[in-house]
mmCIF file of C-alpha atoms in Angstrom:
data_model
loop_
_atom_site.group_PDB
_atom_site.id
_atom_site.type_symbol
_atom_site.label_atom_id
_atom_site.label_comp_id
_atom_site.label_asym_id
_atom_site.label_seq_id
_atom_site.Cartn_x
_atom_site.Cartn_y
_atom_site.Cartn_z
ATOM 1 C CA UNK O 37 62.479 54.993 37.728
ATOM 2 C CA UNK O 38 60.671 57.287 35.450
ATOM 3 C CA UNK O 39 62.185 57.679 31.712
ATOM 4 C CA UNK O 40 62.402 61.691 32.149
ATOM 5 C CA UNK O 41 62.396 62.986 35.644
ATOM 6 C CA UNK O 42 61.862 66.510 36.740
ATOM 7 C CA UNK O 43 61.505 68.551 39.722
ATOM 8 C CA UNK O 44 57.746 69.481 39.916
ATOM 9 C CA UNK O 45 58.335 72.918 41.599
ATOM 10 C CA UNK O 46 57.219 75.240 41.654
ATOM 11 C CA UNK O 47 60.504 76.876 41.277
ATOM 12 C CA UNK O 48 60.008 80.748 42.622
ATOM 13 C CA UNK O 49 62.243 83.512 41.070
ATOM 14 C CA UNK O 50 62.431 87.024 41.137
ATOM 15 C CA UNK O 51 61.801 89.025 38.355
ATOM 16 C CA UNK O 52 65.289 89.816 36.394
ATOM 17 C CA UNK O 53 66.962 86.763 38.040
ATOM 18 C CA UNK O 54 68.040 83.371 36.087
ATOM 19 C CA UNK O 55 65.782 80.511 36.317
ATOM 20 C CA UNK O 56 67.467 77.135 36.451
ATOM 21 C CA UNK O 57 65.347 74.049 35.033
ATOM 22 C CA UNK O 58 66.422 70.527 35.553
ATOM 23 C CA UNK O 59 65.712 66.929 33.935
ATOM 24 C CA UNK O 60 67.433 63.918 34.036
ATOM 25 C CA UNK O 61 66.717 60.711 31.422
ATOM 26 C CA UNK O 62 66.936 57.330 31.862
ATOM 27 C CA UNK O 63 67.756 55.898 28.022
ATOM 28 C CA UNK O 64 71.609 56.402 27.314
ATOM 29 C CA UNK O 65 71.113 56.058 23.884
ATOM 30 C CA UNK O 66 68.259 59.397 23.168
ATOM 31 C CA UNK O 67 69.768 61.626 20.558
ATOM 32 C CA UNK O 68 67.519 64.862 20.794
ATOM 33 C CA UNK O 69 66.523 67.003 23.988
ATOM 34 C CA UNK O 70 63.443 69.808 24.086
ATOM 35 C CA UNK O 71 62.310 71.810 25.842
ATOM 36 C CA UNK O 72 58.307 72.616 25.637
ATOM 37 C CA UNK O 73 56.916 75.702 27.981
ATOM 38 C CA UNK O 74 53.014 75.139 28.893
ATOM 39 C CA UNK O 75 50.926 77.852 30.076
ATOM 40 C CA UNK O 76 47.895 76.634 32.223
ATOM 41 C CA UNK O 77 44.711 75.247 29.828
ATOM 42 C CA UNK O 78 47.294 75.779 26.808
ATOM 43 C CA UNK O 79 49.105 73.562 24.755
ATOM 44 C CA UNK O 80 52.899 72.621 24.819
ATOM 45 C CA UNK O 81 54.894 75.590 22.719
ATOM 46 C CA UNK O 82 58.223 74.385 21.826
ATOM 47 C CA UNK O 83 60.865 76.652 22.967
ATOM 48 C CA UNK O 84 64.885 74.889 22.632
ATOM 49 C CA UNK O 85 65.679 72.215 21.098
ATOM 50 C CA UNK O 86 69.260 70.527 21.629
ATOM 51 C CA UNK O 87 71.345 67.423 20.026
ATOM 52 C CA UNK O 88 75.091 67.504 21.259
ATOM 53 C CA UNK O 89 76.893 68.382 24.279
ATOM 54 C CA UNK O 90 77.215 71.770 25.487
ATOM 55 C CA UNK O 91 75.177 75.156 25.533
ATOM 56 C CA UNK O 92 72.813 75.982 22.894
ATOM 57 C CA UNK O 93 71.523 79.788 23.348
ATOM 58 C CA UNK O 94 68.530 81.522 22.179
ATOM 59 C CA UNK O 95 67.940 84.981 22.705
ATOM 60 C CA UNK O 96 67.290 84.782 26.803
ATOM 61 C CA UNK O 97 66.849 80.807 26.784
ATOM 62 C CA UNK O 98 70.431 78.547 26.876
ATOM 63 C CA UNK O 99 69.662 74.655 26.764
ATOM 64 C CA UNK O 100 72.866 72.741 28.310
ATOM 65 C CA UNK O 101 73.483 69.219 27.705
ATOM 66 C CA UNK O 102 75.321 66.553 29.419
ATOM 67 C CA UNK O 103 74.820 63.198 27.564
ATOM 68 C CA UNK O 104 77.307 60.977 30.003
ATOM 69 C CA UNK O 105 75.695 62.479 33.230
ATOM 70 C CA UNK O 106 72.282 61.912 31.190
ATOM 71 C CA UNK O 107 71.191 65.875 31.737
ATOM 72 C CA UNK O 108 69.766 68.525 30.141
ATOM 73 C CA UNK O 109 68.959 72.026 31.464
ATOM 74 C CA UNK O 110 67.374 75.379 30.506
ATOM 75 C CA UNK O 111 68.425 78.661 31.828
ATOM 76 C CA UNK O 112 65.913 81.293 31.432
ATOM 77 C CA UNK O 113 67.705 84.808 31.555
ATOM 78 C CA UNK O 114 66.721 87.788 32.975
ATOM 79 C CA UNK O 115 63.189 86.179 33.486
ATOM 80 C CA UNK O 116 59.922 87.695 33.812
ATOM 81 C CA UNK O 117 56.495 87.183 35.009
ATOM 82 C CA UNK O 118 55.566 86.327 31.475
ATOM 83 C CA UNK O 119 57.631 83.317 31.822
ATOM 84 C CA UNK O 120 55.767 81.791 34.544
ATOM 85 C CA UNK O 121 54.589 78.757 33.150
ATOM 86 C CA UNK O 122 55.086 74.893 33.638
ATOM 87 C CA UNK O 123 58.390 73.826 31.492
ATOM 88 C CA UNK O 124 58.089 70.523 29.972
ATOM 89 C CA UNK O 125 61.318 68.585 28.956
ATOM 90 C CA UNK O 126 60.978 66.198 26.217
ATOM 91 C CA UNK O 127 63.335 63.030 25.204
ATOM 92 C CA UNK O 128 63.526 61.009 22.101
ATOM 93 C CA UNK O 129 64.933 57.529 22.506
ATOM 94 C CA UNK O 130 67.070 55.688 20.256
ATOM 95 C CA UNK O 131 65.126 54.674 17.209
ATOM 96 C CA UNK O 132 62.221 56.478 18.267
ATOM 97 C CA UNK O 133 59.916 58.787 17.243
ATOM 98 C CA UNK O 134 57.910 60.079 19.540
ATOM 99 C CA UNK O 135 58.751 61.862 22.719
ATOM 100 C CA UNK O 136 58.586 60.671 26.129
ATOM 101 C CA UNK O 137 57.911 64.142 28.503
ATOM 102 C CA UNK O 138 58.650 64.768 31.959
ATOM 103 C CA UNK O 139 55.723 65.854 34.178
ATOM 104 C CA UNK O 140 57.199 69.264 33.902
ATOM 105 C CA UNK O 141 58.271 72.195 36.226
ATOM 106 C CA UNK O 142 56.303 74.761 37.233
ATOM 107 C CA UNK O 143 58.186 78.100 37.519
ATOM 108 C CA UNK O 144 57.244 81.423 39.191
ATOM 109 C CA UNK O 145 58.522 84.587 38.446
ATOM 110 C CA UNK O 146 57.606 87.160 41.566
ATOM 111 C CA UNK O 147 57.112 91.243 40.354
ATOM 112 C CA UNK M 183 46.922 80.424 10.809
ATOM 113 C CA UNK M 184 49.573 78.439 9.494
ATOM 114 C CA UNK M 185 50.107 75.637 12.993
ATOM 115 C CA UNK M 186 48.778 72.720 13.822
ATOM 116 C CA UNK M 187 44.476 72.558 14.623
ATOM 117 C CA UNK M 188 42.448 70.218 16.165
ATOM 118 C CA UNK M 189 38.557 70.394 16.253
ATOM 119 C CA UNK M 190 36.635 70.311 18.459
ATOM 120 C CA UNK M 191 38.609 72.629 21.334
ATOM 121 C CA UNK M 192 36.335 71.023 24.033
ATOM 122 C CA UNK M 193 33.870 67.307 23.927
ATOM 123 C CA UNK M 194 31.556 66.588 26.779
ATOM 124 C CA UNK M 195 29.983 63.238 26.356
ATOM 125 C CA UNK M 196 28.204 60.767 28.466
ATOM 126 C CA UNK M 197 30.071 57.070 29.317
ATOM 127 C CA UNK M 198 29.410 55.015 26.551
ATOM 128 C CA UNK M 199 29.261 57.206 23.984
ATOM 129 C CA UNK M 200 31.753 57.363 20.760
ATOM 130 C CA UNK M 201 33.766 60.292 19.999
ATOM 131 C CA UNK M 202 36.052 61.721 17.447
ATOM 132 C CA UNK M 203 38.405 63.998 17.327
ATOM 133 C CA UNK M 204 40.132 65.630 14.124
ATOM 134 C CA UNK M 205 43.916 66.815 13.505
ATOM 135 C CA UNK M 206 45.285 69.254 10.417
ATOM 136 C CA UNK M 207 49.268 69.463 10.752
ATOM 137 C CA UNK M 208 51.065 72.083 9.568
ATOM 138 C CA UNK M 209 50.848 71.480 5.646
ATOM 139 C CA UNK M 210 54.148 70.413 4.706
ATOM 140 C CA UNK M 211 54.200 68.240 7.781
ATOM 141 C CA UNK M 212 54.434 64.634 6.616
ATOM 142 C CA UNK M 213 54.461 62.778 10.454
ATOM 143 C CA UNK M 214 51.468 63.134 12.915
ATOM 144 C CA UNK M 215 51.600 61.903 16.601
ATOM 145 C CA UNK M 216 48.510 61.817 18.547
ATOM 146 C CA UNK M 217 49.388 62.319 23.154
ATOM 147 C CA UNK M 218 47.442 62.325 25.271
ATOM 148 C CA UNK M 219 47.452 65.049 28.977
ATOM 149 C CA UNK M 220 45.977 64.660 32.394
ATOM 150 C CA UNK M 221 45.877 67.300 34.783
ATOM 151 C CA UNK M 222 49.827 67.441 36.361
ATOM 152 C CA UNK M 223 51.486 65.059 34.006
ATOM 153 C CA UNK M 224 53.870 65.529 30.731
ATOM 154 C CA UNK M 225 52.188 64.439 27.396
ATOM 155 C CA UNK M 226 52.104 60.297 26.917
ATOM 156 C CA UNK M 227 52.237 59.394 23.282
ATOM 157 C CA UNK M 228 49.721 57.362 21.832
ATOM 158 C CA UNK M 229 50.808 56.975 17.995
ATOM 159 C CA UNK M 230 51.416 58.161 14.833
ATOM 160 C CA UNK M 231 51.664 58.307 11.449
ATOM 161 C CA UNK M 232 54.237 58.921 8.706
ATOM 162 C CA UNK M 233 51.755 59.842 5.710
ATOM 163 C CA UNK M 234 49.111 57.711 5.760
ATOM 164 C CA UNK M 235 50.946 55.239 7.251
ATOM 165 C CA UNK M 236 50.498 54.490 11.167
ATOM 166 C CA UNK M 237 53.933 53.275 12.052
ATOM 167 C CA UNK M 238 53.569 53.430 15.985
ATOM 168 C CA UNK M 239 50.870 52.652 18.209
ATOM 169 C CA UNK M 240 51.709 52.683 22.327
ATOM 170 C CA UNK M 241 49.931 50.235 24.928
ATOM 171 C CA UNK M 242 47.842 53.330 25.884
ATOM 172 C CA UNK M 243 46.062 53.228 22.794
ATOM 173 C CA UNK M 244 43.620 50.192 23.710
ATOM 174 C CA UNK M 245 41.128 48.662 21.261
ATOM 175 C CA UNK M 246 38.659 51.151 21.787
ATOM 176 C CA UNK M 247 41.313 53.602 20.533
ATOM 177 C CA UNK M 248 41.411 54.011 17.114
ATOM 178 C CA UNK M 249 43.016 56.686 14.304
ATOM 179 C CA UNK M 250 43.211 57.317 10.903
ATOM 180 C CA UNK M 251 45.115 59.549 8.619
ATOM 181 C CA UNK M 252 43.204 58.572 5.376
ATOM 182 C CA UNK M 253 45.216 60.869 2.567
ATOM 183 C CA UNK M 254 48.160 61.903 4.496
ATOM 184 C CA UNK M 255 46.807 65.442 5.702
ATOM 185 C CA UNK M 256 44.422 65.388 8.553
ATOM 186 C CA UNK M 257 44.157 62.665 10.817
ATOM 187 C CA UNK M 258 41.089 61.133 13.444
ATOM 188 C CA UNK M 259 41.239 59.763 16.795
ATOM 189 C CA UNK M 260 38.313 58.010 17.380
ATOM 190 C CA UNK M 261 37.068 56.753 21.003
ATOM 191 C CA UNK M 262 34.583 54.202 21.445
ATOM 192 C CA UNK M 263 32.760 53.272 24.480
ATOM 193 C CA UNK M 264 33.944 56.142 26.472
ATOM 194 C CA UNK M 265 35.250 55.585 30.001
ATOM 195 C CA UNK M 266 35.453 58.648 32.923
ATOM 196 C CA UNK M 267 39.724 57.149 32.903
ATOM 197 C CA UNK M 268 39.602 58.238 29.259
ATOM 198 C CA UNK M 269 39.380 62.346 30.017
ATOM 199 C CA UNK M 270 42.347 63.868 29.271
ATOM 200 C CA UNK M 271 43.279 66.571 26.927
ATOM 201 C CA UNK M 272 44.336 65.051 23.544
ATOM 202 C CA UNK M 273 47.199 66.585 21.878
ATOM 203 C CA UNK M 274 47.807 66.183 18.181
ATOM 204 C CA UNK M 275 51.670 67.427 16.745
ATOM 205 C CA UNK M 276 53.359 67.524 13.719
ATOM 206 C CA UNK M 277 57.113 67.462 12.372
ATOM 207 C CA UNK M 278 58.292 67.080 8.945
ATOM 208 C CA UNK M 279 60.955 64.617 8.142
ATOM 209 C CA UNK M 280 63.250 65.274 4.939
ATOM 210 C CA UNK M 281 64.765 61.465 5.007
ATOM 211 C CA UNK M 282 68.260 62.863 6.191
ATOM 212 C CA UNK M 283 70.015 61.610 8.878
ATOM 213 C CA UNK M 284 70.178 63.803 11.963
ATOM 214 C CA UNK M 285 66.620 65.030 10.982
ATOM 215 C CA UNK M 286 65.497 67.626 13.960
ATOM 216 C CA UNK M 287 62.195 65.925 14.673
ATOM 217 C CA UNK M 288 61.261 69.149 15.803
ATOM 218 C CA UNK M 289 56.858 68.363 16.974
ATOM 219 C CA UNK M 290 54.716 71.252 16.929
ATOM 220 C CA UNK M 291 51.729 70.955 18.638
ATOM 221 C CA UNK M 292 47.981 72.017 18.448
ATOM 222 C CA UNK M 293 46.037 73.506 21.003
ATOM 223 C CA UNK M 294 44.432 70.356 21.867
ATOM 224 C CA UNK M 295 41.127 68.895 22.988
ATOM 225 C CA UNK M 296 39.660 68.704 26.066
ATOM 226 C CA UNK M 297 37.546 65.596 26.771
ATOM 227 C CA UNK M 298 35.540 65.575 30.014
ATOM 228 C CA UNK M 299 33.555 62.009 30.326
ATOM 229 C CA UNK M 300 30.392 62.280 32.349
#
């Protein structure tokens, strides 16, 4: 079982719609949830992060988390072709540091 | 530009052949991590540093891996006796930690370098 497991997509939305991402994590004990959006050749850009249980919004992004069902998601709002992109979501453990990643979503957002 | 840079952007090199790769955090940025990409896959960490202090070092980072972060600004990552397994792109980030509980650990990262291994 991977540490941080994602769908790989590619998730296909139309334009104005909301895009649901998904990610799941293995440790019980990780205390803080991110959410990283990679366009292709670029680098990860940080784009939610999240600590406690429940919705955390940001302009069109909301992070949800569910730390007994071991979840986190992002809903991208009113999405556009802009936000095509692979979405990367990022754990760190219990008295770690660094972050273990998922491989990452790919979304699509049709015209 | 205030972020996170890495030099050089791109490193083709020949099997065999040492390479290094430099990291400048953000400037108030006291931690460093070095990951590491291949094509599909999230970031895998390979260490990092708190100051000048390397704190963390993963199994990825074999003995031909190593880095530095001499005066607690930039940092190295230095691969010797390149392998074609070794081509990746190499991700350096950057968070700062104030020494309060609950700290963020918000990483920033910099646009990376691509190593292709010949």
């Amino acid at each position: 079982q991977k540490e941080v497991e994602q769908n790989s997509g590619p998730l296909s939305v139309p334009e104005g719609a909301i895009a649901s991402l998904n990610c799941t994590y293995s440790d019980r004990g990780s205390q803080s949830f991110f959410w990283y959006r990679q366009y292709s050749g670029k680098s990860p850009e940080l784009i939610m992060s999240i600590y406690s249980n429940g919705d955390k919004e940001d302009g069109r992004f909301t992070a949800q988390l569910n730390k007994a069902s071991q979840y986190v998601s992002l809903l991208i709002r009113d999405s556009q072709p802009s936000d095509s992109a692979t979405y990367l979501c990022a754990v760190r453990g219990a008295g770690r540091r660094a972050l273990t990643f998922g491989s990452g979503t790919r979304l699509q957002v049709q015209p | 530009d205030t972020g996170v840079s890495q030099d050089p952007r791109h490193k083709i090199t020949k099997r065999g052949q040492n390479v290094t790769f430099r990291c400048d955090p953000i400037s108030e940025h006291n931690r460093l991590y070095w990951y590491r990409q291949t094509l599909g896959q999230g970031p895998e960490f390979l260490t990092y540093f708190q100051n000048e202090a390397q704190l963390e070092k993963s199994r990825l980072l074999s003995d031909r891996f190593s880095a530095e972060r001499p005066k607690g600004s930039f940092s190295t990552l230095e691969i010797q006796r390149t392998e074609q397994g070794d081509s990746a792109m190499y991700l350096c980030a950057s968070s700062l930690w104030a020494g309060l509980a609950g700290d963020p650990y918000e990483q920033y990262f910099g646009p990376g370098t691509r190593l292709t291994v010949t």
